[in-house]
């Protein structure tokens, strides 16, 4: 049977027309296999897993208890993407001290999780 029309439309960066056809092991499966091998070869060692996905184990009881307490506090209800006022004020002080630039923390400071997301937000400045 021939390939469906859309098969040739996949971008080259993900394999082009051959996307999904190879028998290579997916990277996350490679990580799982390496983890199993390391644990099998060294069962006496504790593996610090900084892998992807959900943790295999429950968070410690103290963590779950404190999170349950904190979720009910009004001061923890702010939308995280807006940044906290203390951070914005600290940025404004830093910019004044280091560069002599005065900024209004409430309207001229925005946080980002990295440079790429910050650059992605720049067009919104002109709308």
PDB file of C-alpha atoms in Angstrom:
ATOM      1  CA  UNK A   1       0.000   0.000   0.000  1.00  0.00           C
ATOM      2  CA  UNK A   2       1.312   3.486  -0.786  1.00  0.00           C
ATOM      3  CA  UNK A   3       1.790   6.159   1.836  1.00  0.00           C
ATOM      4  CA  UNK A   4      -1.067   8.556   2.560  1.00  0.00           C
ATOM      5  CA  UNK A   5      -0.762  12.020   1.014  1.00  0.00           C
ATOM      6  CA  UNK A   6       0.186  13.724   4.267  1.00  0.00           C
ATOM      7  CA  UNK A   7       3.200  11.432   4.873  1.00  0.00           C
ATOM      8  CA  UNK A   8       5.372  13.546   2.557  1.00  0.00           C
ATOM      9  CA  UNK A   9       4.326  16.732   4.370  1.00  0.00           C
ATOM     10  CA  UNK A  10       6.197  16.026   7.616  1.00  0.00           C
ATOM     11  CA  UNK A  11       9.050  18.473   8.234  1.00  0.00           C
ATOM     12  CA  UNK A  12      12.597  17.292   7.558  1.00  0.00           C
ATOM     13  CA  UNK A  13      13.557  18.120  11.141  1.00  0.00           C
ATOM     14  CA  UNK A  14      11.356  15.258  12.366  1.00  0.00           C
ATOM     15  CA  UNK A  15      12.249  12.801   9.625  1.00  0.00           C
ATOM     16  CA  UNK A  16      10.390  14.069   6.573  1.00  0.00           C
ATOM     17  CA  UNK A  17       8.568  11.434   4.548  1.00  0.00           C
ATOM     18  CA  UNK A  18      10.191   8.731   6.701  1.00  0.00           C
ATOM     19  CA  UNK A  19       8.668  10.071   9.922  1.00  0.00           C
ATOM     20  CA  UNK A  20       7.311   7.216  12.000  1.00  0.00           C
ATOM     21  CA  UNK A  21       8.723   4.522   9.732  1.00  0.00           C
ATOM     22  CA  UNK A  22      12.082   3.836  11.284  1.00  0.00           C
ATOM     23  CA  UNK A  23      12.630   1.252  13.976  1.00  0.00           C
ATOM     24  CA  UNK A  24      14.964   3.363  16.099  1.00  0.00           C
ATOM     25  CA  UNK A  25      14.289   3.379  19.823  1.00  0.00           C
ATOM     26  CA  UNK A  26      12.615   6.575  20.994  1.00  0.00           C
ATOM     27  CA  UNK A  27      14.840   8.670  23.272  1.00  0.00           C
ATOM     28  CA  UNK A  28      12.585   8.326  26.307  1.00  0.00           C
ATOM     29  CA  UNK A  29      12.611   4.553  25.963  1.00  0.00           C
ATOM     30  CA  UNK A  30      16.419   4.704  25.817  1.00  0.00           C
ATOM     31  CA  UNK A  31      16.393   6.626  29.093  1.00  0.00           C
ATOM     32  CA  UNK A  32      14.095   4.046  30.720  1.00  0.00           C
ATOM     33  CA  UNK A  33      16.327   1.194  29.548  1.00  0.00           C
ATOM     34  CA  UNK A  34      19.480   2.916  30.807  1.00  0.00           C
ATOM     35  CA  UNK A  35      17.806   3.481  34.192  1.00  0.00           C
ATOM     36  CA  UNK A  36      16.789  -0.181  34.467  1.00  0.00           C
ATOM     37  CA  UNK A  37      20.302  -1.305  33.485  1.00  0.00           C
ATOM     38  CA  UNK A  38      21.978   0.992  36.022  1.00  0.00           C
ATOM     39  CA  UNK A  39      19.685  -0.238  38.799  1.00  0.00           C
ATOM     40  CA  UNK A  40      20.234  -3.878  37.837  1.00  0.00           C
ATOM     41  CA  UNK A  41      24.018  -3.506  37.741  1.00  0.00           C
ATOM     42  CA  UNK A  42      24.243  -1.484  40.963  1.00  0.00           C
ATOM     43  CA  UNK A  43      21.267  -2.279  43.221  1.00  0.00           C
ATOM     44  CA  UNK A  44      23.186  -0.951  46.219  1.00  0.00           C
ATOM     45  CA  UNK A  45      23.255   2.572  44.780  1.00  0.00           C
ATOM     46  CA  UNK A  46      20.488   5.111  45.030  1.00  0.00           C
ATOM     47  CA  UNK A  47      19.632   6.527  41.630  1.00  0.00           C
ATOM     48  CA  UNK A  48      18.858  10.227  41.423  1.00  0.00           C
ATOM     49  CA  UNK A  49      16.398  10.306  38.555  1.00  0.00           C
ATOM     50  CA  UNK A  50      16.074  13.688  36.878  1.00  0.00           C
ATOM     51  CA  UNK A  51      14.115  12.153  34.037  1.00  0.00           C
ATOM     52  CA  UNK A  52      10.858  13.157  32.488  1.00  0.00           C
ATOM     53  CA  UNK A  53       7.275  12.552  33.450  1.00  0.00           C
ATOM     54  CA  UNK A  54       5.648  11.888  36.761  1.00  0.00           C
ATOM     55  CA  UNK A  55       7.583  10.642  39.742  1.00  0.00           C
ATOM     56  CA  UNK A  56       7.112   6.935  40.387  1.00  0.00           C
ATOM     57  CA  UNK A  57       6.646   7.445  44.128  1.00  0.00           C
ATOM     58  CA  UNK A  58       4.413   9.591  46.309  1.00  0.00           C
ATOM     59  CA  UNK A  59       5.839  12.825  47.643  1.00  0.00           C
ATOM     60  CA  UNK A  60       6.833  12.567  51.317  1.00  0.00           C
ATOM     61  CA  UNK A  61       3.934  12.978  53.762  1.00  0.00           C
ATOM     62  CA  UNK A  62       5.304  16.270  55.108  1.00  0.00           C
ATOM     63  CA  UNK A  63       5.328  17.736  51.584  1.00  0.00           C
ATOM     64  CA  UNK A  64       1.743  16.661  50.921  1.00  0.00           C
ATOM     65  CA  UNK A  65       0.577  18.026  54.278  1.00  0.00           C
ATOM     66  CA  UNK A  66       2.237  21.428  53.843  1.00  0.00           C
ATOM     67  CA  UNK A  67       0.918  21.728  50.287  1.00  0.00           C
ATOM     68  CA  UNK A  68      -2.595  20.978  51.525  1.00  0.00           C
ATOM     69  CA  UNK A  69      -2.244  23.725  54.153  1.00  0.00           C
ATOM     70  CA  UNK A  70      -0.781  26.267  51.723  1.00  0.00           C
ATOM     71  CA  UNK A  71      -3.407  25.777  49.022  1.00  0.00           C
ATOM     72  CA  UNK A  72      -6.058  27.218  51.358  1.00  0.00           C
ATOM     73  CA  UNK A  73      -4.202  30.466  52.090  1.00  0.00           C
ATOM     74  CA  UNK A  74      -5.548  33.517  50.207  1.00  0.00           C
ATOM     75  CA  UNK A  75      -2.044  34.897  49.658  1.00  0.00           C
ATOM     76  CA  UNK A  76      -1.225  31.847  47.554  1.00  0.00           C
ATOM     77  CA  UNK A  77      -4.078  32.423  45.107  1.00  0.00           C
ATOM     78  CA  UNK A  78      -2.322  34.872  42.769  1.00  0.00           C
ATOM     79  CA  UNK A  79      -1.803  33.923  39.150  1.00  0.00           C
ATOM     80  CA  UNK A  80       1.793  32.744  38.924  1.00  0.00           C
ATOM     81  CA  UNK A  81       2.407  34.161  35.449  1.00  0.00           C
ATOM     82  CA  UNK A  82       1.958  37.699  36.713  1.00  0.00           C
ATOM     83  CA  UNK A  83       5.013  37.504  38.969  1.00  0.00           C
ATOM     84  CA  UNK A  84       5.040  38.664  42.559  1.00  0.00           C
ATOM     85  CA  UNK A  85       5.280  42.326  43.500  1.00  0.00           C
ATOM     86  CA  UNK A  86       8.423  41.770  45.590  1.00  0.00           C
ATOM     87  CA  UNK A  87      10.255  40.389  42.547  1.00  0.00           C
ATOM     88  CA  UNK A  88       9.110  43.248  40.320  1.00  0.00           C
ATOM     89  CA  UNK A  89      10.221  45.808  42.913  1.00  0.00           C
ATOM     90  CA  UNK A  90      13.614  44.111  43.211  1.00  0.00           C
ATOM     91  CA  UNK A  91      14.034  44.249  39.428  1.00  0.00           C
ATOM     92  CA  UNK A  92      13.188  47.952  39.400  1.00  0.00           C
ATOM     93  CA  UNK A  93      15.736  48.637  42.170  1.00  0.00           C
ATOM     94  CA  UNK A  94      18.394  46.625  40.328  1.00  0.00           C
ATOM     95  CA  UNK A  95      17.794  48.471  37.049  1.00  0.00           C
ATOM     96  CA  UNK A  96      17.974  51.835  38.850  1.00  0.00           C
ATOM     97  CA  UNK A  97      21.145  50.922  40.743  1.00  0.00           C
ATOM     98  CA  UNK A  98      23.012  49.237  37.883  1.00  0.00           C
ATOM     99  CA  UNK A  99      21.836  51.189  34.835  1.00  0.00           C
ATOM    100  CA  UNK A 100      20.180  54.371  36.130  1.00  0.00           C
ATOM    101  CA  UNK A 101      16.876  53.304  34.568  1.00  0.00           C
ATOM    102  CA  UNK A 102      13.650  54.102  36.418  1.00  0.00           C
ATOM    103  CA  UNK A 103      10.905  51.510  36.008  1.00  0.00           C
ATOM    104  CA  UNK A 104       7.396  51.223  37.389  1.00  0.00           C
ATOM    105  CA  UNK A 105       7.336  47.700  38.875  1.00  0.00           C
ATOM    106  CA  UNK A 106       3.589  47.355  38.313  1.00  0.00           C
ATOM    107  CA  UNK A 107       3.533  48.318  34.632  1.00  0.00           C
ATOM    108  CA  UNK A 108       7.074  48.063  33.268  1.00  0.00           C
ATOM    109  CA  UNK A 109       8.474  44.832  34.738  1.00  0.00           C
ATOM    110  CA  UNK A 110       7.470  41.369  33.629  1.00  0.00           C
ATOM    111  CA  UNK A 111       9.079  38.094  34.587  1.00  0.00           C
ATOM    112  CA  UNK A 112       9.874  35.240  32.216  1.00  0.00           C
ATOM    113  CA  UNK A 113      11.128  31.694  32.650  1.00  0.00           C
ATOM    114  CA  UNK A 114      13.923  32.313  30.165  1.00  0.00           C
ATOM    115  CA  UNK A 115      15.114  34.501  27.327  1.00  0.00           C
ATOM    116  CA  UNK A 116      13.151  32.708  24.592  1.00  0.00           C
ATOM    117  CA  UNK A 117       9.764  33.152  26.291  1.00  0.00           C
ATOM    118  CA  UNK A 118      10.676  36.786  26.982  1.00  0.00           C
ATOM    119  CA  UNK A 119      11.478  37.378  23.306  1.00  0.00           C
ATOM    120  CA  UNK A 120       8.228  35.665  22.349  1.00  0.00           C
ATOM    121  CA  UNK A 121       6.331  38.177  24.516  1.00  0.00           C
ATOM    122  CA  UNK A 122       7.974  41.252  22.951  1.00  0.00           C
ATOM    123  CA  UNK A 123       5.439  41.673  20.108  1.00  0.00           C
ATOM    124  CA  UNK A 124       2.719  42.166  22.731  1.00  0.00           C
ATOM    125  CA  UNK A 125       4.522  45.372  23.755  1.00  0.00           C
ATOM    126  CA  UNK A 126       3.485  46.956  20.465  1.00  0.00           C
ATOM    127  CA  UNK A 127      -0.163  45.907  20.447  1.00  0.00           C
TER     128      UNK A 127
END
